[in-house]
Structures are given as structure tokens and as C-alpha cells.
Coordinates of C-alpha atoms and ligand atoms in Angstrom, one line a residue:
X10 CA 94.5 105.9 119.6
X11 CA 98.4 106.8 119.5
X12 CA 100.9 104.9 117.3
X13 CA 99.3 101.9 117.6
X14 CA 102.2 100.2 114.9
X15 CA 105.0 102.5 116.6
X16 CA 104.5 100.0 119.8
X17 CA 105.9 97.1 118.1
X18 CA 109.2 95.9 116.6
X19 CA 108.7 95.9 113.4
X20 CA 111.0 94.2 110.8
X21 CA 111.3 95.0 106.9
X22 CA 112.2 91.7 105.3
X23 CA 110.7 90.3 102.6
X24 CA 110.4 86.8 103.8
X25 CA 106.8 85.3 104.6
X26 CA 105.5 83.2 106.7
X27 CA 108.5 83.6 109.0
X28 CA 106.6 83.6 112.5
X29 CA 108.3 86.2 115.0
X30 CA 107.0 87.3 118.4
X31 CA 106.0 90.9 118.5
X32 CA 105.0 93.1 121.7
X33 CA 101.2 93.0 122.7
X34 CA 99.7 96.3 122.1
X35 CA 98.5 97.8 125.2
X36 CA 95.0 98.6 124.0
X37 CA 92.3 98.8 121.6
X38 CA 90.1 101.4 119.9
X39 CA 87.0 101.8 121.4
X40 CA 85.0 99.2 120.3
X41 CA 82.1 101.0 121.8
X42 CA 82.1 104.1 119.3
X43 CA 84.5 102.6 117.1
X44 CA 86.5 106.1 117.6
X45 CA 89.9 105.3 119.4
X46 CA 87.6 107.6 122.2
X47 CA 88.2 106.9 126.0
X48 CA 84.5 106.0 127.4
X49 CA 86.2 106.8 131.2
X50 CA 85.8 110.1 130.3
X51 CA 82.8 112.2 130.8
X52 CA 82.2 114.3 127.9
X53 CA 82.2 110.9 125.7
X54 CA 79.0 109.6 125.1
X55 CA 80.1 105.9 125.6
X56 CA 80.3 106.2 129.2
X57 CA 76.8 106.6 129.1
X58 CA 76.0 103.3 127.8
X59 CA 76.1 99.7 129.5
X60 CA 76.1 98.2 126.2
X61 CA 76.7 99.1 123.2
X62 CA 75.6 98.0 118.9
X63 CA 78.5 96.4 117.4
X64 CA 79.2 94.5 114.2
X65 CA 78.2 95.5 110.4
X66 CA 75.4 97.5 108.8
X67 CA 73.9 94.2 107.0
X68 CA 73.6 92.3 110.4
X69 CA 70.7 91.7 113.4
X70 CA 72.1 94.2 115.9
X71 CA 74.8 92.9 118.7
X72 CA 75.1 94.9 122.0
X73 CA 78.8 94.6 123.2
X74 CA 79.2 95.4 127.4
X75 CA 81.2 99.0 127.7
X76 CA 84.6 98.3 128.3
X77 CA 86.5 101.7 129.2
X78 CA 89.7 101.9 128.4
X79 CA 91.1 101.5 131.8
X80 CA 89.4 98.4 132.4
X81 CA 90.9 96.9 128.9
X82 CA 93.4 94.5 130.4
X83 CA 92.4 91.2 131.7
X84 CA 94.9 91.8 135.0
X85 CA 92.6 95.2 135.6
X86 CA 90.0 93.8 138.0
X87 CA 86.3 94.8 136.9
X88 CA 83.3 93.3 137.3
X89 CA 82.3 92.1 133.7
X90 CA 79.2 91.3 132.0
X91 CA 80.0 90.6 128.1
X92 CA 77.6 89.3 125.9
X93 CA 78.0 85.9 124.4
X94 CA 77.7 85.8 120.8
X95 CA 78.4 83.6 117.7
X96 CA 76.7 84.3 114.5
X97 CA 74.7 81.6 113.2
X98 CA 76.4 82.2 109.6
X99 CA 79.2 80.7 111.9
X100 CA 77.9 78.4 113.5
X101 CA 76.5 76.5 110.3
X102 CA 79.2 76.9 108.1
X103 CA 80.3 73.7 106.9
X104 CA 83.7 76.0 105.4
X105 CA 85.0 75.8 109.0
X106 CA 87.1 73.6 111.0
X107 CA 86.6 74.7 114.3
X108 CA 82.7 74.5 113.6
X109 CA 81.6 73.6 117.5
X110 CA 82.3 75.4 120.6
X111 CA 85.3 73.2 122.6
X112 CA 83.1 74.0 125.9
X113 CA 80.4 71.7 124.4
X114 CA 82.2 68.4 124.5
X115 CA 85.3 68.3 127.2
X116 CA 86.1 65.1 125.3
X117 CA 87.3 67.4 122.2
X118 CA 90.9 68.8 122.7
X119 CA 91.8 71.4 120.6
X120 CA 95.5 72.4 119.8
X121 CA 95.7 75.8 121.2
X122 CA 98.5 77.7 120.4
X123 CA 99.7 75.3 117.7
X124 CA 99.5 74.5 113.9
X125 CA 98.1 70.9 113.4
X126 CA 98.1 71.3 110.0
X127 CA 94.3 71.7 109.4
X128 CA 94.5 75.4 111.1
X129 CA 97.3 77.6 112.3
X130 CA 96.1 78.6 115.9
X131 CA 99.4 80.2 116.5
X132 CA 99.3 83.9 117.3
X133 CA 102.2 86.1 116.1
X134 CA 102.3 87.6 119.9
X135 CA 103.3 84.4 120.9
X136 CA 101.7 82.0 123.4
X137 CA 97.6 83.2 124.4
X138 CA 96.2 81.6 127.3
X139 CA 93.3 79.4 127.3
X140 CA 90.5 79.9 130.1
X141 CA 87.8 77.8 130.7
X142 CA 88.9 76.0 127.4
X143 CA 88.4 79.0 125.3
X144 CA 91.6 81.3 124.1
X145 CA 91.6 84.7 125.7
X146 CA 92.6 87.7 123.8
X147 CA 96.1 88.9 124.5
X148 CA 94.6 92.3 123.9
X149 CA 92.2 92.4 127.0
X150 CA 88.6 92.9 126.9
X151 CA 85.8 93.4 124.1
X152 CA 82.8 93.4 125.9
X153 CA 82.1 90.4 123.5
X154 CA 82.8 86.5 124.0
X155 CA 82.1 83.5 121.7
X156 CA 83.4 83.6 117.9
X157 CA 81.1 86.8 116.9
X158 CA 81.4 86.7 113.0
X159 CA 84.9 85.5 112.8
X160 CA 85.3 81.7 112.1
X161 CA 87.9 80.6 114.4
X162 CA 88.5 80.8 117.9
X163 CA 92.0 81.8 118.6
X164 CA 93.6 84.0 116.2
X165 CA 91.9 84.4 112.5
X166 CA 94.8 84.6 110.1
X167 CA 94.4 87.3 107.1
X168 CA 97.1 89.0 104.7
X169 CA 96.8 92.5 103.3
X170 CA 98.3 93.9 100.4
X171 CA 99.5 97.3 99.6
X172 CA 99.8 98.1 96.3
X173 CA 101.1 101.7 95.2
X174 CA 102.1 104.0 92.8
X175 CA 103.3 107.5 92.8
X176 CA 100.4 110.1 92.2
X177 CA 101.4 112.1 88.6
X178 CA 100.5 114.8 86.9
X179 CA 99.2 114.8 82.8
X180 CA 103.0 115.1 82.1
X181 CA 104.1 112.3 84.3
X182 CA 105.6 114.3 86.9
X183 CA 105.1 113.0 90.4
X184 CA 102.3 115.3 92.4
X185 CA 103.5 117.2 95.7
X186 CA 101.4 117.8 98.9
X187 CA 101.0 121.8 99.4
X188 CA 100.7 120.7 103.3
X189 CA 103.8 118.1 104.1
X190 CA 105.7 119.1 100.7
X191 CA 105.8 115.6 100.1
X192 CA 105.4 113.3 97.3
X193 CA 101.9 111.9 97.0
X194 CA 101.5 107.7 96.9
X195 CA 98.2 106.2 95.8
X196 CA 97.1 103.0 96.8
X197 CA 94.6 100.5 95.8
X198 CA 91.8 101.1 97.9
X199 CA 88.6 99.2 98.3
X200 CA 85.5 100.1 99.5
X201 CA 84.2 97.2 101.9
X202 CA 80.6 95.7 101.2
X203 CA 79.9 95.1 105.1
X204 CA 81.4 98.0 106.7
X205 CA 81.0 100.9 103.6
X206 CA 84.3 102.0 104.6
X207 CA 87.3 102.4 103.3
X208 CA 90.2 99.3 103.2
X209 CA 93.1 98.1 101.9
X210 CA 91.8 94.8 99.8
X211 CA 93.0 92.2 102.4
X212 CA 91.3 88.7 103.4
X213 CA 91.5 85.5 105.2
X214 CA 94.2 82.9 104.7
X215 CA 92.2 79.8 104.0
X216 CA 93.1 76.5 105.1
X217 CA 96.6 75.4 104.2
X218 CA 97.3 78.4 102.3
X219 CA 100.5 80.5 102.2
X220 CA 100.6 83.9 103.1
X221 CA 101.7 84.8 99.4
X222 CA 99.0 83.0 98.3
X223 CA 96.1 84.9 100.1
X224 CA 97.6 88.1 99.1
X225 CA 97.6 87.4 95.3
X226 CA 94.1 85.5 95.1
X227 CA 92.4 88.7 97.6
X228 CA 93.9 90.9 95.2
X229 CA 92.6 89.5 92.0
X230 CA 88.9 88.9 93.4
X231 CA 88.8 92.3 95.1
X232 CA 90.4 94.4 92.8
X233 CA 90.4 92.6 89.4
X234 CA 86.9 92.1 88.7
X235 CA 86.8 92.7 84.9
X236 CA 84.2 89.8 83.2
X237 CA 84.7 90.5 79.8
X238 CA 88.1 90.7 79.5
X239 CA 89.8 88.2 76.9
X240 CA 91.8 85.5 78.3
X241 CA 95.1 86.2 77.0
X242 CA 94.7 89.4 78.8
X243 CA 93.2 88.2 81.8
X244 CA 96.5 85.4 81.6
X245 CA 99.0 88.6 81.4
X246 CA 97.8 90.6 84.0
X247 CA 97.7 87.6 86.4
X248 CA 101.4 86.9 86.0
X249 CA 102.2 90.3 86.2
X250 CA 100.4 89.8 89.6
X251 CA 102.3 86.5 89.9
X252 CA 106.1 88.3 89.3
X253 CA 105.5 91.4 91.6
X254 CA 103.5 89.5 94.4
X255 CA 106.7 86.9 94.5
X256 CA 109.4 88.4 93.8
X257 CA 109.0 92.2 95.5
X258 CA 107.3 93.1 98.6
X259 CA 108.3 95.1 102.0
X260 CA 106.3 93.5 105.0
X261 CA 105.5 96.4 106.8
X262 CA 103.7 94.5 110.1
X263 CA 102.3 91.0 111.5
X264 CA 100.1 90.4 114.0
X265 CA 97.0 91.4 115.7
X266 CA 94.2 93.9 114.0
X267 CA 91.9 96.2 115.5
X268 CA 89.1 94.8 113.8
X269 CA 85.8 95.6 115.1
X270 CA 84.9 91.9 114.8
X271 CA 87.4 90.7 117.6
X272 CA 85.9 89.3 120.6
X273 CA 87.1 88.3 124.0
X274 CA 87.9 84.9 122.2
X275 CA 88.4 85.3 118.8
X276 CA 90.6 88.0 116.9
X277 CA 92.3 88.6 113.7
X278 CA 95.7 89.1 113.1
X279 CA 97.3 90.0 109.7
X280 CA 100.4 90.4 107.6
X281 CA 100.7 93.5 105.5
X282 CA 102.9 93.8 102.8
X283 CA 103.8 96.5 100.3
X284 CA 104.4 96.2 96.9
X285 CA 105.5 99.6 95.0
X286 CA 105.6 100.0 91.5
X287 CA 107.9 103.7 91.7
X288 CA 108.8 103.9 87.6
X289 CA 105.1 103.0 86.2
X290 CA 106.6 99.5 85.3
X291 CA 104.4 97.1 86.0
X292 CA 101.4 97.7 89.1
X293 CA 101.3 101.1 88.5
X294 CA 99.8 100.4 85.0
X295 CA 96.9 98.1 86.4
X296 CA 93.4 99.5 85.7
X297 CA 91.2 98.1 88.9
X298 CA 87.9 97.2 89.6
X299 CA 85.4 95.7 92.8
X300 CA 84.7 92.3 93.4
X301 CA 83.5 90.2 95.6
X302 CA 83.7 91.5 99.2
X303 CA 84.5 94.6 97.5
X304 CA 81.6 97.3 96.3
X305 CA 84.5 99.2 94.7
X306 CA 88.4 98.9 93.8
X307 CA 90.3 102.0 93.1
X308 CA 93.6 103.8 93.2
X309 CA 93.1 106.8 96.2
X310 CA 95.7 109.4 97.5
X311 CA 97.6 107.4 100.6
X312 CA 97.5 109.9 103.3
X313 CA 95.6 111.3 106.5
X314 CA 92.9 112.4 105.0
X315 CA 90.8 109.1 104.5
X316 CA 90.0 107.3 107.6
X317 CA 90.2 103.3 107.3
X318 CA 88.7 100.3 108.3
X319 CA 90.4 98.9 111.6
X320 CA 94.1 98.9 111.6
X321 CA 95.0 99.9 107.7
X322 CA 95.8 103.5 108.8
X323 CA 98.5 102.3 110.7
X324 CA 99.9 100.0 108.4
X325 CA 99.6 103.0 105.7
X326 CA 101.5 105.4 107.8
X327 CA 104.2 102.8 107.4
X328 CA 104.6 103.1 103.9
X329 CA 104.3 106.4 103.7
X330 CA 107.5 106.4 106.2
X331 CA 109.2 103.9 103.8
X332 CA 108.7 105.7 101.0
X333 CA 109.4 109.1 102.5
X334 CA 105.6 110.7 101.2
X335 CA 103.1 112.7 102.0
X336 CA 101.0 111.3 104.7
Ligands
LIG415 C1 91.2 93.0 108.7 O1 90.2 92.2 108.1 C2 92.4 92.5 108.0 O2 93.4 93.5 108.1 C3 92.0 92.2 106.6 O3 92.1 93.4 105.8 C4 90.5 91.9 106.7 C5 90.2 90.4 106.5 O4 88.9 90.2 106.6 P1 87.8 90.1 105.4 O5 88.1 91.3 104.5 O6 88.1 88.8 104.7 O7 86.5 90.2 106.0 O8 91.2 92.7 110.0

């Protein structure tokens, strides 16, 4: 996969919530190997397959139809077998607001494209098109239809937040890369429960919340999972949380994520912003620990080296422009 961040026009600002169209990026990673491979080519393995496991470790295994990269975009012609799938966590959540599939009852219109209030279908690429009353990814093809494991058809809004620090030595001077000469950044890194992979500690924006909001409550249950701490302490560190989350923050990117849940109908898209503690003031100082969706929560060296959970490499390289450090 090249740059895939490079390919849009990305603003620094720090306001949220601000909805902006960005450019569609031309393709995914594979979603067969997961790789960023090209299946059209021979030595891959990929090619090999019709179709393909997809989804999490924890889950009944989901074949996805091969999709090479060629064949990606919907204008492409190709003759197309996906596999239909919604998982039945889905399907029965009562959490949900679009619980039913729209093709079920013709009588149902759903606001595409729109915010109603109850949910934000609105994509940050602008207008999707709707076929056969489903929304079709602006990205192309999956090899996937239905909702998969994501709860919304359309877009599935989620925030990430990057927390870092500089990486010092015992005497508090900051650490240098012996490859890039660069300083070092750490980030707050999580290790997901579903995947076992590496992530920044992002999640969903519930119903009718802000932006601002999801970033601060993910934070705190993936990273700030400490039970026995005393509630005066618990109270500081939140509005420490509170202050930073509010007041500071580069957004470094909106809009659609390479997540290996998106489907031909349903797909994430996300707004990832940085917060930097640079003098050891305030974030820097936070001890962290894994909860909920998180097995663990820890401060890791921000740079090539660790390979990421769908998109967060690409938002990380970001940063590591901003900040001028090692990557
Ligand atoms: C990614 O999935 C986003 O970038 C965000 O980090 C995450 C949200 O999903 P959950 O962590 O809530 O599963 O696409």
C-alpha cells in the first residue's frame, strides 16, 4: 500500500466535528491477506484463492470473494460473487439503530447520506450512492456485502486518539534513533482483544455523541483501567484528561479506515487526533493500563518498526511528520 494518507488533503486545525469533503482513496489493502499485497499477481498466494477467511480470531470463520486489486473499483467491470454476511451479534443487538436490513421492508426509508439526529449516515467523502437500497462503499469492492460485524450500514463513525510523549533517557534527555537521527515519540498503544494486534486506543462514536467525547471516554476505558485507585485520584487524572482532550489537539485525518471489518456496504471512517505532551507536563506523566476492548495499554516507540491494526500506521506517520521524529 503506498501513502495511503499522502492521497488526501489533509487539514491541521483543531476544530471537531467540522465535516469537510476529502478525496476517495483509490484502493484498499488486501483484504484477502490483509498485507497491502496485489492478488493479480502471480507469486502472491491470494490469487490462488476464490475466497478467502476474513474477520477476527474469536469469530466462526467468514470467506470474503478475492477481489484483486485491479478489480477494486465499482466502475471496473468484473463478474462478482461476494458473500453476504451480517453477524448475528449484529443482527440481535438491541444497542443499534439500524437493527434490520432496509431491503426487508421497502416500506422503511432510511436517510442515506444524512444525519437525522438518531445516527450520522454522512460520510466525510461526501455523498455515497445507494444501490438496490443499500449504501455502496466509495472505496470499491470487499468481496463482502451485508453489515459484517459493524453495526451500521453506511459509514460507522469512530475517533482515535494519539497520545504522546517524547522517549527519554534516566536523565531526562530526549532518546535519538541511530537509523533516522531523529528524536524518538512514544505513543499510547493498545493491544486489541479481537485482532491481538497492535492499535492506537480508538472506538465508535455512540449515538449523539461528540467527537471529543468518544475520544476522552475510549481513552479512559482502554487505557485507564486501574480498580483500586482512590477517587480523588481517579477525579484528577480524569480532568487532566478533561483539560488536554479540550483544550489541545492536532487532527491529523477524517474519514475512511482500512479496517478489515468494512464490507461492500458498511465501513468505518474515523477522526484521529493528536495530543502531545512535549515538556512532561501533563500526559506524558500518565501511568496506563488495558481495559475493556483492550488486553493491554502501554506507552511504545512511535515508528516503523511496529506494524498496526488497519489504518493507524498511516495516521502515525503523520505525527511523526508533525513533530519532526523518528519514524
Ligand atoms: C478502526 O476501528 C478505527 O480507526 C478505530 O481505531 C477502531 C474503532 O473500532 P473498535 O475499536 O471500537 O472496534 O477502524
Amino acid at each position: 500500500m503506498g501513502n495511503f494518507l499522502s492521497r488526501f488533503n489533509i487539514h491541521l486545525n483543531t476544530r471537531i466535528d467540522q465535516r469537510e469533503v476529502y478525496r476517495i482513496p483509490p484502493h484498499h489493502k488486501c483484504r484477502n491477506c490483509g498485507q497491502g499485497c496485489d492478488p493479480s499477481k502471480s507469486e502472491n498466494t491470494c490469487v490462488n484463492a476464490k475466497y478467502t477467511r476474513t474477520g477476527t480470531k474469536d469469530q466462526p470463520a467468514v470467506y470474503r470473494a478475492v477481489v484483486p486489486n485491479n478489480k477494486i473499483n465499482w466502475s471496473t467491470s468484473y463478474e462478482y460473487q461476494p458473500v453476504e454476511f451480517t453477524s448475528e451479534k449484529v443482527k440481535t443487538s438491541t444497542k443499534e439503530y439500524v437493527d434490520k436490513d432496509p431491503r426487508d421492508d421497502p416500506k422503511v426509508e432510511i436517510p442515506w447520506n444524512l444525519d437525522d439526529r438518531l445516527c450520522d449516515r454522512r460520510s466525510y467523502h461526501g455523498p455515497y450512492k445507494v444501490v438496490r437500497r443499500v449504501p455502496q462503499n466509495p472505496c470499491g469492492r470487499t468481496g463482502l456485502t451485508g453489515r459484517g460485524h459493524l453495526g451500521h450500514f453506511g459509514p460507522n463513525h469512530a475517533a482515535d486518539p494519539i497520545v504522546t510523549r517524547w522517549k527519554r533517557d534516566q536523565n531526562g534527555q530526549i532518546m535519538v534513533h541511530p537509523r533516522t537521527q531523529k528524536q524518538i515519540l512514544e505513543f499510547v498503544c493498545i493491544l486489541r482483544k479481537d485482532t491481538n494486534e497492535y492499535a492506537i486506543p480508538g472506538g465508535m462514536v455512540e449515538k449523539k455523541e461528540k467527537v471529543t467525547d468518544t475520544l476522552q471516554r475510549e481513552f479512559h476505558e482502554e487505557t485507564l483501567n486501574f480498580p483500586d485507585l482512590d477517587e480523588r485520584s481517579k477525579h484528577n487524572l480524569l480532568a487532566t484528561i478533561k483539560d488536554v482532550f479540550e483544550n489541545g489537539g492536532i487532527r491529523i485525518y477524517c474519514g475512511y479506515v482500512d479496517d478489515p471489518r468494512n464490507t461492500d456496504n458498511s465501513w468505518m471512517e474515523t477522526t484521529a487526533y493528536n495530543f502531545h505532551d512535549g515538556n512532561n507536563e501533563h500526559l506524558a506523566l500518565i501511568e496506563v493500563h488495558g481495559g475493556s476492548d483492550a488486553s493491554k495499554a502501554f506507552w511504545h516507540d512511535l515508528g516503523s518498526e511496529t506494524p498496526l491494526y488497519a489504518s493507524h500506521a498511516e495516521f502515525l506517520t503523520k505525527v511523526a511528520d508533525i513533530h519532526n521524529a523518528h519514524w
